[in-house]
Amino acid sequence: MTGQQRIVVLGAGYAGLSAARRLAGKTGDTTITVVDTRVEFVERVRLHQAVAGQSIRRWDLREMLERKGIEFVRARVTDLDPIAKRVRLDGERSIAYDTLVYALGSAADRSSVPGIAEYARSVATPEDVQALPRGPVVVVGAGSTGIELAAELAESHRDSGAAGDDELTTGIQEFATVTLLGSEEPGAWLSALAADHVRATLTRLGVEIRSGVKVAEVLPDGVRLVDGTVVPASAVVWTAGFTVPDLARRAGLDVDGQGRIRTDETLRSLSHPDIYAAGDAALIDGPGDRPLRMACATALPTGSYVGRAILARAHGTEPKPMTFRYQVQCISLGRRDAVIQFLNADDTPATRVLRGRTGAWVKETIVRIAGKAAGLR
Ligand SMILES: Cc1cc2nc3c(=O)[nH]c(=O)nc-3n(C[C@H](O)[C@H](O)[C@H](O)COP(=O)(O)OP(=O)(O)OC[C@H]3O[C@@H](n4cnc5c(N)ncnc54)[C@H](O)[C@@H]3O)c2cc1C
């Protein structure tokens, strides 16, 4: 690259970090700045473990990035002006960019039914993670996050209960009541073999599964279903649905109904080509004519691709369009079991499935590799 240019990366999650990592040391005079509200990177894919009381490692973002010659700014991005090419930080100062990477990720959707914002907990972001009170827990949403959380809670409570102290055991067993509510069977989108294993493992861990139900309202002490039934709980954890920041929409970029930036085949904004988008906050065409699903498995390669595309254009070459094929979906079922569903290119389940301890080992290995790809190790 030539001239004093500035690349600004918004968001230091899997997508933003893999873009910055790809650019590091290869941009000549061009400065790279990463902006995030957090000072530490926490592996988001382990947040269900944190809720179950396990300690999760944190990485100092400034140290990680500055080691690679990347500037880190800790600030909340409050506005984006794509005409002046500036981003506003904390509502007071602003920085200019020549090229912007928009990788602000996602958070829990707290608007779908009444009471979520007031009474439900979440595992969507590190800031959401809190210790759960003693008593029954209801997990809403039988997607992969809900399954992983229900299994982790049930297993960790069961393990604590094995300590042998009767009083403690009684308390823990009471605490360990985990109910998983979903409109569909847990793992309904997986192959029958994988879905059966999910159900059998959750059941073995003591999770009560209630499928075919819809929550109408979250209450201070449980949830009310659309049929009027109340399921009591000391804590309700909402895992059904994610939302993205409204920054791009407010800035007038071309976005979808959720606020994700619509991108071309090289992940540039359709309306503002000096803005690239990656990860959960981007709408990216995927195989099978479906947008890529929000996942670490898509955030890393899209972030990395954006880094490569920016470098290619800086060297006067038109980048090849982004291509992506799904390979596996890994769902942990506590620390000793998991389902690894092999996938066809278009995200439909293939026949091959790994389960049990082998599955748990593969899942752990993939989470570590993902951390490495984001530059953590
Ligand atoms: C419990 C759990 C388990 C999961 N397990 C898996 C799994 O096994 N496999 C898988 O593929 N996916 C999994 N996911 C999904 C995966 O974590 C996300 O899809 C992935 O983190 C998206 O990466 P990202 O970089 O786009 O966004 P994020 O990881 O959300 O990062 C966005 C960054 O932007 C920052 N940011 C946001 N707004 C602002 C702002 N206004 N100003 C400054 N900074 C801001 C945030 O602080 C954050 O650091 C899981 C998610 C959860 C919650």
Coordinates of C-alpha atoms and ligand atoms in Angstrom, one line a residue:
M1 CA 0.0 0.0 0.0
T2 CA 1.2 3.5 -0.6
G3 CA 0.4 6.9 1.1
Q4 CA -0.9 7.6 4.5
Q5 CA -4.1 5.6 4.5
R6 CA -6.1 4.4 7.5
I7 CA -7.9 1.2 7.9
V8 CA -10.3 1.1 10.9
V9 CA -11.7 -2.2 12.1
L10 CA -14.9 -1.9 14.2
G11 CA -15.2 -4.8 16.6
A12 CA -12.5 -7.1 18.1
G13 CA -14.5 -10.3 17.9
Y14 CA -13.6 -13.3 15.8
A15 CA -14.3 -11.5 12.5
G16 CA -12.6 -8.2 13.4
L17 CA -9.5 -9.8 14.8
S18 CA -9.1 -12.2 11.9
A19 CA -9.3 -9.3 9.5
A20 CA -6.8 -7.3 11.5
R21 CA -4.5 -10.3 11.8
R22 CA -4.6 -10.8 8.1
L23 CA -3.6 -7.2 7.4
A24 CA -0.9 -6.9 10.1
G25 CA 2.5 -6.1 8.8
K26 CA 1.4 -6.0 5.2
T27 CA 0.0 -2.6 4.7
G28 CA 3.2 -0.4 4.4
D29 CA 2.4 3.2 5.4
T30 CA -1.3 2.4 6.1
T31 CA -2.2 2.4 9.8
I32 CA -4.6 -0.3 11.2
T33 CA -6.8 0.7 14.1
V34 CA -9.1 -1.7 15.9
V35 CA -11.9 -0.2 18.1
D36 CA -13.8 -2.2 20.7
T37 CA -15.7 -1.3 23.9
R38 CA -13.9 -4.3 25.6
V39 CA -10.3 -4.3 26.8
E40 CA -10.3 -8.1 26.8
F41 CA -11.2 -10.7 24.3
V42 CA -13.3 -13.5 25.8
E43 CA -14.0 -16.6 23.7
R44 CA -17.7 -16.1 23.1
V45 CA -18.2 -19.7 22.2
R46 CA -17.4 -20.6 25.8
L47 CA -19.8 -18.3 27.5
H48 CA -22.2 -21.2 28.4
Q49 CA -19.2 -22.7 30.3
A50 CA -18.8 -19.4 32.2
V51 CA -22.5 -19.4 33.2
A52 CA -22.0 -22.9 34.6
G53 CA -19.2 -21.6 36.8
Q54 CA -16.1 -22.5 34.8
S55 CA -13.4 -19.9 34.5
I56 CA -12.7 -18.7 31.0
R57 CA -9.4 -17.2 29.9
R58 CA -9.2 -13.6 28.8
W59 CA -6.8 -11.9 26.5
D60 CA -5.6 -8.3 26.8
L61 CA -6.6 -6.8 23.4
R62 CA -4.2 -3.9 23.5
E63 CA -1.2 -6.2 24.2
M64 CA -2.4 -8.7 21.6
L65 CA -2.8 -6.1 18.8
E66 CA 0.0 -3.8 19.6
R67 CA 2.4 -6.8 19.4
K68 CA 1.4 -7.0 15.8
G69 CA 1.8 -3.3 15.1
I70 CA -2.0 -2.6 15.2
E71 CA -3.4 0.3 17.2
F72 CA -6.1 -0.5 19.7
V73 CA -8.7 2.1 20.8
R74 CA -11.0 1.2 23.6
A75 CA -14.3 3.0 22.9
R76 CA -17.9 2.5 22.0
V77 CA -18.6 3.4 18.4
T78 CA -21.7 5.6 18.7
D79 CA -22.1 6.8 15.1
L80 CA -20.9 6.3 11.6
D81 CA -20.7 9.0 8.9
P82 CA -20.0 7.2 5.6
I83 CA -19.9 10.5 3.7
A84 CA -17.3 12.2 5.9
K85 CA -15.8 8.8 6.4
R86 CA -15.6 9.1 10.2
V87 CA -16.7 7.1 13.1
R88 CA -17.8 8.7 16.3
L89 CA -16.4 7.2 19.6
D90 CA -18.2 7.5 22.9
G91 CA -20.3 10.3 21.5
E92 CA -17.5 12.8 21.8
R93 CA -14.5 12.3 19.6
S94 CA -14.2 10.9 16.1
I95 CA -11.6 9.1 13.9
A96 CA -11.3 9.1 10.1
Y97 CA -10.9 6.1 7.9
D98 CA -10.2 5.4 4.3
T99 CA -11.3 1.8 4.5
L100 CA -13.7 0.5 7.2
V101 CA -14.2 -3.0 8.4
Y102 CA -17.5 -3.4 10.1
A103 CA -17.5 -6.4 12.4
L104 CA -19.6 -5.4 15.4
G105 CA -21.1 -8.9 15.9
S106 CA -24.4 -9.6 17.6
A107 CA -26.1 -9.6 21.0
A108 CA -29.2 -11.2 22.5
D109 CA -32.5 -10.2 21.0
R110 CA -34.5 -8.9 24.0
S111 CA -37.5 -7.6 22.2
S112 CA -39.3 -10.7 20.9
V113 CA -41.6 -11.2 23.8
P114 CA -42.5 -9.1 26.9
G115 CA -40.4 -9.5 30.0
I116 CA -37.1 -10.6 28.4
A117 CA -35.3 -7.3 29.0
E118 CA -36.6 -7.0 32.6
Y119 CA -36.3 -10.6 33.8
A120 CA -34.4 -12.9 31.5
R121 CA -30.6 -13.6 31.5
S122 CA -28.5 -14.3 28.5
V123 CA -25.2 -15.9 27.5
A124 CA -24.8 -13.9 24.3
T125 CA -22.1 -11.6 25.4
P126 CA -19.5 -11.6 28.3
E127 CA -21.4 -8.7 29.9
D128 CA -24.5 -10.9 30.1
V129 CA -22.9 -13.7 32.1
Q130 CA -23.9 -13.8 35.7
A131 CA -24.0 -16.5 38.3
L132 CA -27.4 -18.1 38.5
P133 CA -29.4 -18.1 41.8
R134 CA -30.2 -21.4 43.5
G135 CA -33.3 -23.1 42.2
P136 CA -34.8 -24.3 38.9
V137 CA -33.4 -22.9 35.7
V138 CA -35.4 -22.5 32.5
V139 CA -33.4 -22.2 29.2
V140 CA -35.5 -20.8 26.4
G141 CA -34.5 -21.8 22.9
A142 CA -33.5 -25.3 21.8
G143 CA -31.0 -24.2 19.2
S144 CA -27.3 -24.9 19.6
T145 CA -26.7 -22.2 22.3
G146 CA -29.7 -23.4 24.4
I147 CA -28.6 -27.1 24.1
E148 CA -25.0 -26.3 25.0
L149 CA -26.1 -24.2 28.0
A150 CA -28.7 -26.7 29.3
A151 CA -26.2 -29.6 29.1
E152 CA -23.4 -27.5 30.7
L153 CA -25.6 -26.4 33.6
A154 CA -27.0 -29.9 34.2
E155 CA -23.5 -31.5 34.1
S156 CA -21.8 -29.0 36.3
H157 CA -24.5 -29.2 38.9
R158 CA -24.5 -33.0 38.8
D159 CA -20.7 -33.0 39.2
S160 CA -20.9 -30.6 42.2
G161 CA -23.5 -32.9 43.7
A162 CA -21.1 -35.8 43.6
A163 CA -19.1 -34.2 46.4
G164 CA -20.8 -36.5 49.0
D165 CA -22.1 -33.8 51.4
D166 CA -25.8 -34.6 51.8
E167 CA -26.9 -31.1 52.5
L168 CA -24.9 -29.7 49.6
T169 CA -26.1 -32.5 47.4
T170 CA -29.8 -31.8 48.2
G171 CA -29.2 -28.1 47.5
I172 CA -27.4 -28.8 44.3
Q173 CA -30.0 -31.2 43.0
E174 CA -32.7 -28.6 43.6
F175 CA -30.5 -26.1 41.8
A176 CA -29.8 -28.6 39.0
T177 CA -33.4 -28.7 37.7
V178 CA -32.8 -27.5 34.1
T179 CA -35.8 -27.3 31.7
L180 CA -35.1 -26.7 28.0
L181 CA -38.0 -25.1 26.2
G182 CA -38.2 -24.9 22.4
S183 CA -40.6 -24.7 19.6
E184 CA -38.8 -27.6 18.0
E185 CA -37.0 -30.7 19.2
P186 CA -33.4 -29.9 20.3
G187 CA -31.2 -30.4 17.3
A188 CA -34.2 -30.7 14.9
W189 CA -32.0 -29.4 12.1
L190 CA -29.4 -32.1 12.6
S191 CA -29.4 -35.7 11.2
A192 CA -31.6 -38.2 13.1
L193 CA -28.5 -39.8 14.6
A194 CA -27.2 -36.5 15.9
A195 CA -30.6 -35.3 17.1
D196 CA -31.2 -38.6 19.0
H197 CA -27.8 -38.3 20.7
V198 CA -28.6 -34.7 21.7
R199 CA -31.9 -35.8 23.3
A200 CA -30.4 -38.9 24.9
T201 CA -27.5 -37.0 26.4
L202 CA -29.6 -34.1 27.7
T203 CA -32.0 -36.6 29.3
R204 CA -29.1 -38.6 30.8
L205 CA -27.9 -35.3 32.3
G206 CA -31.3 -34.7 33.8
V207 CA -32.5 -31.9 31.6
E208 CA -36.3 -31.8 31.2
I209 CA -37.0 -31.2 27.5
R210 CA -40.3 -29.5 26.6
S211 CA -40.6 -29.2 22.8
G212 CA -43.4 -27.7 20.7
V213 CA -43.9 -24.9 23.1
K214 CA -43.8 -21.1 22.6
V215 CA -43.1 -18.6 25.4
A216 CA -45.5 -15.7 25.5
E217 CA -43.9 -13.8 28.4
V218 CA -41.0 -13.9 30.8
L219 CA -42.1 -13.3 34.4
P220 CA -40.1 -12.4 37.4
D221 CA -40.3 -16.0 38.5
G222 CA -40.7 -18.1 35.4
V223 CA -42.2 -18.0 31.9
R224 CA -45.8 -18.0 30.7
L225 CA -46.4 -20.2 27.6
V226 CA -48.9 -19.2 24.8
D227 CA -51.3 -21.8 26.1
G228 CA -51.3 -20.0 29.5
T229 CA -49.2 -22.6 31.4
V230 CA -46.7 -21.1 33.8
V231 CA -43.3 -22.8 34.1
P232 CA -41.7 -21.6 37.4
A233 CA -38.0 -20.8 37.6
S234 CA -35.5 -19.0 39.7
A235 CA -33.7 -18.0 36.6
V236 CA -34.7 -17.8 32.9
V237 CA -32.0 -17.7 30.3
W238 CA -33.0 -16.5 26.9
T239 CA -31.1 -18.0 24.0
A240 CA -33.7 -17.7 21.3
G241 CA -32.6 -15.1 18.9
F242 CA -29.8 -12.6 18.3
T243 CA -29.8 -9.0 17.1
V244 CA -27.1 -6.8 15.5
P245 CA -26.1 -3.2 16.3
D246 CA -28.2 -0.6 14.5
L247 CA -25.2 1.6 13.6
A248 CA -25.2 0.7 9.9
R249 CA -28.9 1.2 9.6
R250 CA -28.7 4.6 11.3
A251 CA -25.8 5.6 9.0
G252 CA -28.0 4.9 5.9
L253 CA -26.1 1.9 4.7
D254 CA -28.0 -0.8 2.7
V255 CA -29.0 -3.3 5.4
D256 CA -31.5 -6.2 5.7
G257 CA -34.5 -6.2 8.1
Q258 CA -32.2 -7.1 11.0
G259 CA -29.7 -4.4 10.3
R260 CA -27.0 -6.6 8.8
I261 CA -24.9 -4.9 6.1
R262 CA -25.7 -6.2 2.6
T263 CA -22.5 -7.1 0.9
D264 CA -21.2 -7.8 -2.6
E265 CA -19.3 -11.0 -3.5
T266 CA -16.1 -9.4 -2.1
L267 CA -17.9 -8.4 1.2
R268 CA -18.1 -4.7 0.5
S269 CA -21.2 -2.8 1.5
L270 CA -23.5 -2.7 -1.5
S271 CA -24.2 1.0 -0.8
H272 CA -20.7 2.1 0.4
P273 CA -17.9 0.1 -1.2
D274 CA -15.2 1.5 1.1
I275 CA -16.9 -0.3 3.9
Y276 CA -16.4 -4.1 4.2
A277 CA -18.5 -6.2 6.6
A278 CA -17.8 -9.6 8.2
G279 CA -19.2 -11.9 10.8
D280 CA -22.6 -11.7 12.5
A281 CA -23.2 -8.1 11.5
A282 CA -22.9 -8.8 7.8
L283 CA -25.4 -10.3 5.3
I284 CA -23.3 -12.5 3.1
D285 CA -24.6 -14.8 0.4
G286 CA -23.8 -18.4 1.2
P287 CA -24.1 -21.8 -0.5
G288 CA -27.6 -23.0 -1.3
D289 CA -28.8 -19.4 -1.9
R290 CA -29.0 -18.8 1.8
P291 CA -27.1 -16.1 3.8
L292 CA -24.3 -17.4 5.9
R293 CA -25.5 -18.2 9.4
M294 CA -24.2 -16.3 12.4
A295 CA -21.4 -18.4 13.7
C296 CA -17.8 -18.3 14.7
A297 CA -17.3 -20.8 11.9
T298 CA -18.4 -18.0 9.4
A299 CA -17.0 -15.0 11.3
L300 CA -13.4 -16.2 11.1
P301 CA -13.2 -16.9 7.4
T302 CA -15.2 -13.8 6.4
G303 CA -13.0 -11.6 8.5
S304 CA -9.9 -13.2 7.1
Y305 CA -11.3 -12.9 3.5
V306 CA -11.9 -9.1 4.1
G307 CA -8.3 -8.7 5.1
R308 CA -7.1 -10.4 2.0
A309 CA -9.5 -8.5 -0.3
I310 CA -8.3 -5.1 1.2
L311 CA -4.7 -6.2 0.6
A312 CA -5.4 -7.3 -3.0
R313 CA -7.1 -4.0 -3.9
A314 CA -4.3 -2.1 -2.3
H315 CA -1.9 -3.9 -4.7
G316 CA -4.1 -3.2 -7.7
T317 CA -5.6 -6.7 -8.0
E318 CA -9.3 -7.5 -8.0
P319 CA -9.9 -10.1 -5.3
K320 CA -11.6 -13.4 -6.2
P321 CA -15.2 -13.6 -4.9
M322 CA -15.5 -15.0 -1.4
T323 CA -16.4 -18.7 -1.4
F324 CA -17.5 -20.7 1.6
R325 CA -18.6 -24.2 2.3
Y326 CA -19.8 -25.5 5.6
Q327 CA -17.9 -28.5 7.0
V328 CA -19.0 -29.4 10.5
Q329 CA -21.3 -28.1 13.3
C330 CA -20.0 -28.8 16.8
I331 CA -22.3 -28.8 19.8
S332 CA -20.9 -29.5 23.2
L333 CA -23.0 -31.5 25.6
G334 CA -21.1 -30.8 28.8
R335 CA -17.4 -31.3 29.1
R336 CA -17.4 -35.0 28.3
D337 CA -19.7 -35.3 25.3
A338 CA -20.5 -33.5 22.1
V339 CA -22.1 -33.9 18.8
I340 CA -20.0 -33.2 15.7
Q341 CA -22.4 -33.1 12.7
F342 CA -20.6 -33.2 9.4
L343 CA -22.3 -30.9 6.9
N344 CA -22.8 -30.7 3.2
A345 CA -21.4 -27.5 1.6
D346 CA -24.9 -25.8 1.9
D347 CA -25.2 -26.5 5.7
T348 CA -27.5 -29.4 5.4
P349 CA -26.5 -32.4 7.6
A350 CA -24.4 -35.2 6.0
T351 CA -24.6 -38.7 7.4
R352 CA -21.4 -38.7 9.4
V353 CA -21.6 -37.8 13.1
L354 CA -19.1 -38.1 15.9
R355 CA -20.3 -38.4 19.5
G356 CA -19.2 -38.9 23.1
R357 CA -15.7 -38.3 24.3
T358 CA -14.3 -38.2 20.7
G359 CA -16.9 -35.5 19.9
A360 CA -15.9 -33.5 23.0
W361 CA -12.2 -33.7 22.1
V362 CA -12.9 -32.5 18.5
K363 CA -15.1 -29.7 19.8
E364 CA -12.4 -28.5 22.2
T365 CA -9.8 -28.7 19.5
I366 CA -11.8 -26.7 17.1
V367 CA -12.5 -24.0 19.7
R368 CA -8.8 -23.8 20.3
I369 CA -8.0 -23.6 16.6
A370 CA -10.6 -20.8 16.3
G371 CA -8.8 -18.9 19.1
K372 CA -5.6 -19.3 17.2
A373 CA -7.1 -18.1 14.0
A374 CA -8.2 -14.9 15.8
G375 CA -4.6 -14.5 16.9
L376 CA -5.0 -15.5 20.5
R377 CA -2.3 -18.2 20.8
Ligands
LIG1 C1 -22.7 -19.3 24.2 C2 -22.4 -19.3 22.7 C3 -21.8 -20.4 22.1 C4 -21.5 -20.3 20.8 N1 -20.9 -21.5 20.2 C5 -20.6 -21.4 18.9 C6 -20.0 -22.6 18.3 O1 -19.8 -23.6 18.9 N2 -19.7 -22.5 17.0 C7 -19.9 -21.4 16.2 O2 -19.5 -21.3 15.0 N3 -20.4 -20.3 16.8 C8 -20.8 -20.3 18.1 N4 -21.4 -19.1 18.6 C9 -21.6 -18.0 17.8 C10 -20.3 -17.1 17.7 O3 -19.9 -16.8 19.0 C11 -20.6 -15.8 17.0 O4 -21.3 -16.1 15.8 C12 -19.3 -15.1 16.8 O5 -18.7 -14.6 18.0 C13 -19.5 -13.9 15.8 O6 -18.3 -13.2 15.7 P1 -18.2 -11.6 15.3 O7 -16.8 -11.3 15.3 O8 -19.0 -11.4 14.1 O9 -18.9 -10.9 16.5 P2 -18.7 -10.8 18.1 O10 -18.0 -12.0 18.6 O11 -20.0 -10.5 18.7 O12 -17.7 -9.6 18.3 C14 -18.1 -8.3 18.0 C15 -17.2 -7.3 18.8 O13 -17.7 -6.0 18.5 C16 -17.7 -5.2 19.7 N5 -18.7 -4.2 19.6 C17 -20.1 -4.3 19.4 N6 -20.7 -3.1 19.3 C18 -19.7 -2.2 19.5 C19 -19.7 -0.8 19.5 N7 -20.8 -0.1 19.3 N8 -18.5 -0.1 19.7 C20 -17.4 -0.9 19.9 N9 -17.3 -2.2 19.9 C21 -18.5 -2.9 19.7 C22 -18.0 -6.2 20.8 O14 -17.5 -5.8 22.1 C23 -17.3 -7.5 20.3 O15 -16.0 -7.6 20.8 C24 -21.7 -19.2 20.0 C25 -22.3 -18.1 20.6 C26 -22.6 -18.1 22.0 C27 -23.2 -16.9 22.6

